[in-house]
């Protein structure tokens, strides 16, 4: 029995610890640590704003018209996101439904973003261009790479970029120059304390480039390094081989290799204290690690399992675990990314007071019954309610569907408040 996740399935495993945030319906491509939590973005076109301590999604943003490849925390607590559609969205603190500003100019997917303390935003695109964006939305366009640009960083004194052409370039007011050339694609770029850079190569090598251009090499594995992060005196390198290596920046010593499920890891980010690390990968999961030991962390705070209501179907409760990150069952639950399902049967679609529905769901042309709920997850929300921003999932096992409906009939009915 299994759930077939077609695009963005909002998940939190039933009873899972907070070291795992399950919410994306595709690989987790980017992470950003924010003052009030964590942001993740994925190939499922979604940006999720998390409350990590409660292991819950505070908001799910489905605005981009393709995979979201890059996130950057902005000065003041905002967030920038960009991806396959070539657009950059600037989100104010708190997670609004629509971006405060949209930056357009790239003619191909945006692969990376970086923010400078003065508010300037850098973007790297597969159109071969680097763009430096001012607060008024205008951009300085930097040309020089011979192919897609995969990484961008602000070193504290100048901008730097890395690309498929194997070069790492630096940029100042006079133009650009090649700082280092490696002869094979560079997939990630990171600014290091002191003004140096780290580049992740297609050969599994992390190359540390000093301000004078001197290069040191660290072997992170045999597969391409696609994401880098630094914090607490450590560097994390994630690869398509599924391993994440942790290094001491001062000593150049390998400290630990994180042992995950063996699938590609696309994104890494240190928490603000530098002592913990978040990773996101091919299996759609965001994981939390102890940066000193490389061990997965247990729950940040107790995550209570909701007791199975009297008469509830246990197998249906297990299937509903796929929805628990964003949907509550009780009438007195706090805000979540999706509307409460309390009293859903007999309720008109898009009619729960106070919830900001998408225009499609707000039309209210469906009444939720066991039959219409089953139809929604048999054919998929993208077919039943085309144009909705509701994450798409399909449940293909008839027995699992029947168990889910039996569970919802009991669990969403009136019962004593918790």
PDB file of N, CA and C in Angstrom, residues 151-155 160 162 188-193 195-200 206-207 209 227-231 234-236 249 268 270:
ATOM      1  N   UNK A 151      26.236  29.103  -9.586  1.00  0.00           N
ATOM      2  CA  UNK A 151      26.455  29.574  -8.232  1.00  0.00           C
ATOM      3  C   UNK A 151      26.804  31.046  -8.186  1.00  0.00           C
ATOM      4  N   UNK A 152      26.427  31.708  -7.092  1.00  0.00           N
ATOM      5  CA  UNK A 152      26.749  33.112  -6.895  1.00  0.00           C
ATOM      6  C   UNK A 152      26.965  33.355  -5.414  1.00  0.00           C
ATOM      7  N   UNK A 153      27.871  34.271  -5.079  1.00  0.00           N
ATOM      8  CA  UNK A 153      28.172  34.555  -3.673  1.00  0.00           C
ATOM      9  C   UNK A 153      28.677  35.978  -3.535  1.00  0.00           C
ATOM     10  N   UNK A 154      28.417  36.573  -2.370  1.00  0.00           N
ATOM     11  CA  UNK A 154      28.962  37.876  -1.998  1.00  0.00           C
ATOM     12  C   UNK A 154      30.060  37.632  -0.981  1.00  0.00           C
ATOM     13  N   UNK A 155      31.282  38.003  -1.305  1.00  0.00           N
ATOM     14  CA  UNK A 155      32.426  37.688  -0.452  1.00  0.00           C
ATOM     15  C   UNK A 155      32.647  38.692   0.668  1.00  0.00           C
ATOM     16  N   UNK A 160      30.995  37.003  -6.692  1.00  0.00           N
ATOM     17  CA  UNK A 160      31.665  35.909  -7.382  1.00  0.00           C
ATOM     18  C   UNK A 160      30.611  34.968  -7.941  1.00  0.00           C
ATOM     19  N   UNK A 162      30.083  31.000 -10.305  1.00  0.00           N
ATOM     20  CA  UNK A 162      30.673  29.758 -10.800  1.00  0.00           C
ATOM     21  C   UNK A 162      29.723  29.130 -11.796  1.00  0.00           C
ATOM     22  N   UNK A 188      28.166  24.606  -7.401  1.00  0.00           N
ATOM     23  CA  UNK A 188      27.794  25.371  -6.205  1.00  0.00           C
ATOM     24  C   UNK A 188      28.942  26.301  -5.843  1.00  0.00           C
ATOM     25  N   UNK A 189      28.591  27.428  -5.220  1.00  0.00           N
ATOM     26  CA  UNK A 189      29.591  28.406  -4.797  1.00  0.00           C
ATOM     27  C   UNK A 189      29.181  28.969  -3.447  1.00  0.00           C
ATOM     28  N   UNK A 190      30.162  29.153  -2.562  1.00  0.00           N
ATOM     29  CA  UNK A 190      29.894  29.608  -1.203  1.00  0.00           C
ATOM     30  C   UNK A 190      30.973  30.590  -0.777  1.00  0.00           C
ATOM     31  N   UNK A 191      30.568  31.731  -0.192  1.00  0.00           N
ATOM     32  CA  UNK A 191      31.515  32.668   0.396  1.00  0.00           C
ATOM     33  C   UNK A 191      31.935  32.155   1.767  1.00  0.00           C
ATOM     34  N   UNK A 192      33.232  32.227   2.052  1.00  0.00           N
ATOM     35  CA  UNK A 192      33.780  31.755   3.313  1.00  0.00           C
ATOM     36  C   UNK A 192      34.235  32.930   4.173  1.00  0.00           C
ATOM     37  N   UNK A 193      34.308  32.744   5.479  1.00  0.00           N
ATOM     38  CA  UNK A 193      34.850  33.797   6.337  1.00  0.00           C
ATOM     39  C   UNK A 193      36.255  34.191   5.871  1.00  0.00           C
ATOM     40  N   UNK A 195      36.819  36.118   3.220  1.00  0.00           N
ATOM     41  CA  UNK A 195      36.795  36.537   1.831  1.00  0.00           C
ATOM     42  C   UNK A 195      37.090  35.456   0.822  1.00  0.00           C
ATOM     43  N   UNK A 196      37.398  34.236   1.277  1.00  0.00           N
ATOM     44  CA  UNK A 196      37.635  33.143   0.344  1.00  0.00           C
ATOM     45  C   UNK A 196      36.334  32.564  -0.184  1.00  0.00           C
ATOM     46  N   UNK A 197      36.462  31.557  -1.047  1.00  0.00           N
ATOM     47  CA  UNK A 197      35.317  30.920  -1.668  1.00  0.00           C
ATOM     48  C   UNK A 197      35.486  29.405  -1.633  1.00  0.00           C
ATOM     49  N   UNK A 198      34.360  28.701  -1.673  1.00  0.00           N
ATOM     50  CA  UNK A 198      34.373  27.257  -1.861  1.00  0.00           C
ATOM     51  C   UNK A 198      33.503  26.953  -3.067  1.00  0.00           C
ATOM     52  N   UNK A 199      33.981  26.082  -3.946  1.00  0.00           N
ATOM     53  CA  UNK A 199      33.240  25.688  -5.138  1.00  0.00           C
ATOM     54  C   UNK A 199      33.052  24.179  -5.134  1.00  0.00           C
ATOM     55  N   UNK A 200      31.860  23.730  -5.505  1.00  0.00           N
ATOM     56  CA  UNK A 200      31.563  22.308  -5.574  1.00  0.00           C
ATOM     57  C   UNK A 200      31.578  21.831  -7.010  1.00  0.00           C
ATOM     58  N   UNK A 206      35.523  19.517  -3.482  1.00  0.00           N
ATOM     59  CA  UNK A 206      35.288  20.870  -2.991  1.00  0.00           C
ATOM     60  C   UNK A 206      36.609  21.609  -3.089  1.00  0.00           C
ATOM     61  N   UNK A 207      36.610  22.727  -3.777  1.00  0.00           N
ATOM     62  CA  UNK A 207      37.826  23.516  -3.966  1.00  0.00           C
ATOM     63  C   UNK A 207      37.708  24.820  -3.184  1.00  0.00           C
ATOM     64  N   UNK A 209      39.139  28.397  -2.502  1.00  0.00           N
ATOM     65  CA  UNK A 209      39.901  29.378  -3.269  1.00  0.00           C
ATOM     66  C   UNK A 209      40.175  30.576  -2.373  1.00  0.00           C
ATOM     67  N   UNK A 227      25.641  21.326  -3.436  1.00  0.00           N
ATOM     68  CA  UNK A 227      25.244  22.328  -2.438  1.00  0.00           C
ATOM     69  C   UNK A 227      26.319  22.436  -1.374  1.00  0.00           C
ATOM     70  N   UNK A 228      26.529  23.671  -0.891  1.00  0.00           N
ATOM     71  CA  UNK A 228      27.517  23.960   0.133  1.00  0.00           C
ATOM     72  C   UNK A 228      26.908  24.884   1.177  1.00  0.00           C
ATOM     73  N   UNK A 229      27.372  24.760   2.423  1.00  0.00           N
ATOM     74  CA  UNK A 229      26.957  25.673   3.487  1.00  0.00           C
ATOM     75  C   UNK A 229      28.077  25.746   4.509  1.00  0.00           C
ATOM     76  N   UNK A 230      28.147  26.855   5.228  1.00  0.00           N
ATOM     77  CA  UNK A 230      29.154  27.039   6.265  1.00  0.00           C
ATOM     78  C   UNK A 230      28.500  27.591   7.522  1.00  0.00           C
ATOM     79  N   UNK A 231      29.011  27.184   8.665  1.00  0.00           N
ATOM     80  CA  UNK A 231      28.515  27.680   9.942  1.00  0.00           C
ATOM     81  C   UNK A 231      29.275  27.042  11.081  1.00  0.00           C
ATOM     82  N   UNK A 234      32.478  25.188  10.375  1.00  0.00           N
ATOM     83  CA  UNK A 234      32.397  23.959   9.590  1.00  0.00           C
ATOM     84  C   UNK A 234      31.862  24.251   8.199  1.00  0.00           C
ATOM     85  N   UNK A 235      32.185  23.373   7.279  1.00  0.00           N
ATOM     86  CA  UNK A 235      31.632  23.426   5.936  1.00  0.00           C
ATOM     87  C   UNK A 235      30.923  22.113   5.650  1.00  0.00           C
ATOM     88  N   UNK A 236      29.725  22.198   5.072  1.00  0.00           N
ATOM     89  CA  UNK A 236      28.963  21.013   4.670  1.00  0.00           C
ATOM     90  C   UNK A 236      28.905  20.968   3.159  1.00  0.00           C
ATOM     91  N   UNK A 249      36.779  23.985   8.807  1.00  0.00           N
ATOM     92  CA  UNK A 249      37.358  24.996   7.930  1.00  0.00           C
ATOM     93  C   UNK A 249      38.773  25.366   8.349  1.00  0.00           C
ATOM     94  N   UNK A 268      21.662  22.198   1.622  1.00  0.00           N
ATOM     95  CA  UNK A 268      22.152  22.180   3.004  1.00  0.00           C
ATOM     96  C   UNK A 268      22.103  23.595   3.550  1.00  0.00           C
ATOM     97  N   UNK A 270      23.049  25.615   7.543  1.00  0.00           N
ATOM     98  CA  UNK A 270      23.292  25.602   8.984  1.00  0.00           C
ATOM     99  C   UNK A 270      22.280  26.490   9.683  1.00  0.00           C
TER     100      UNK A 270
END
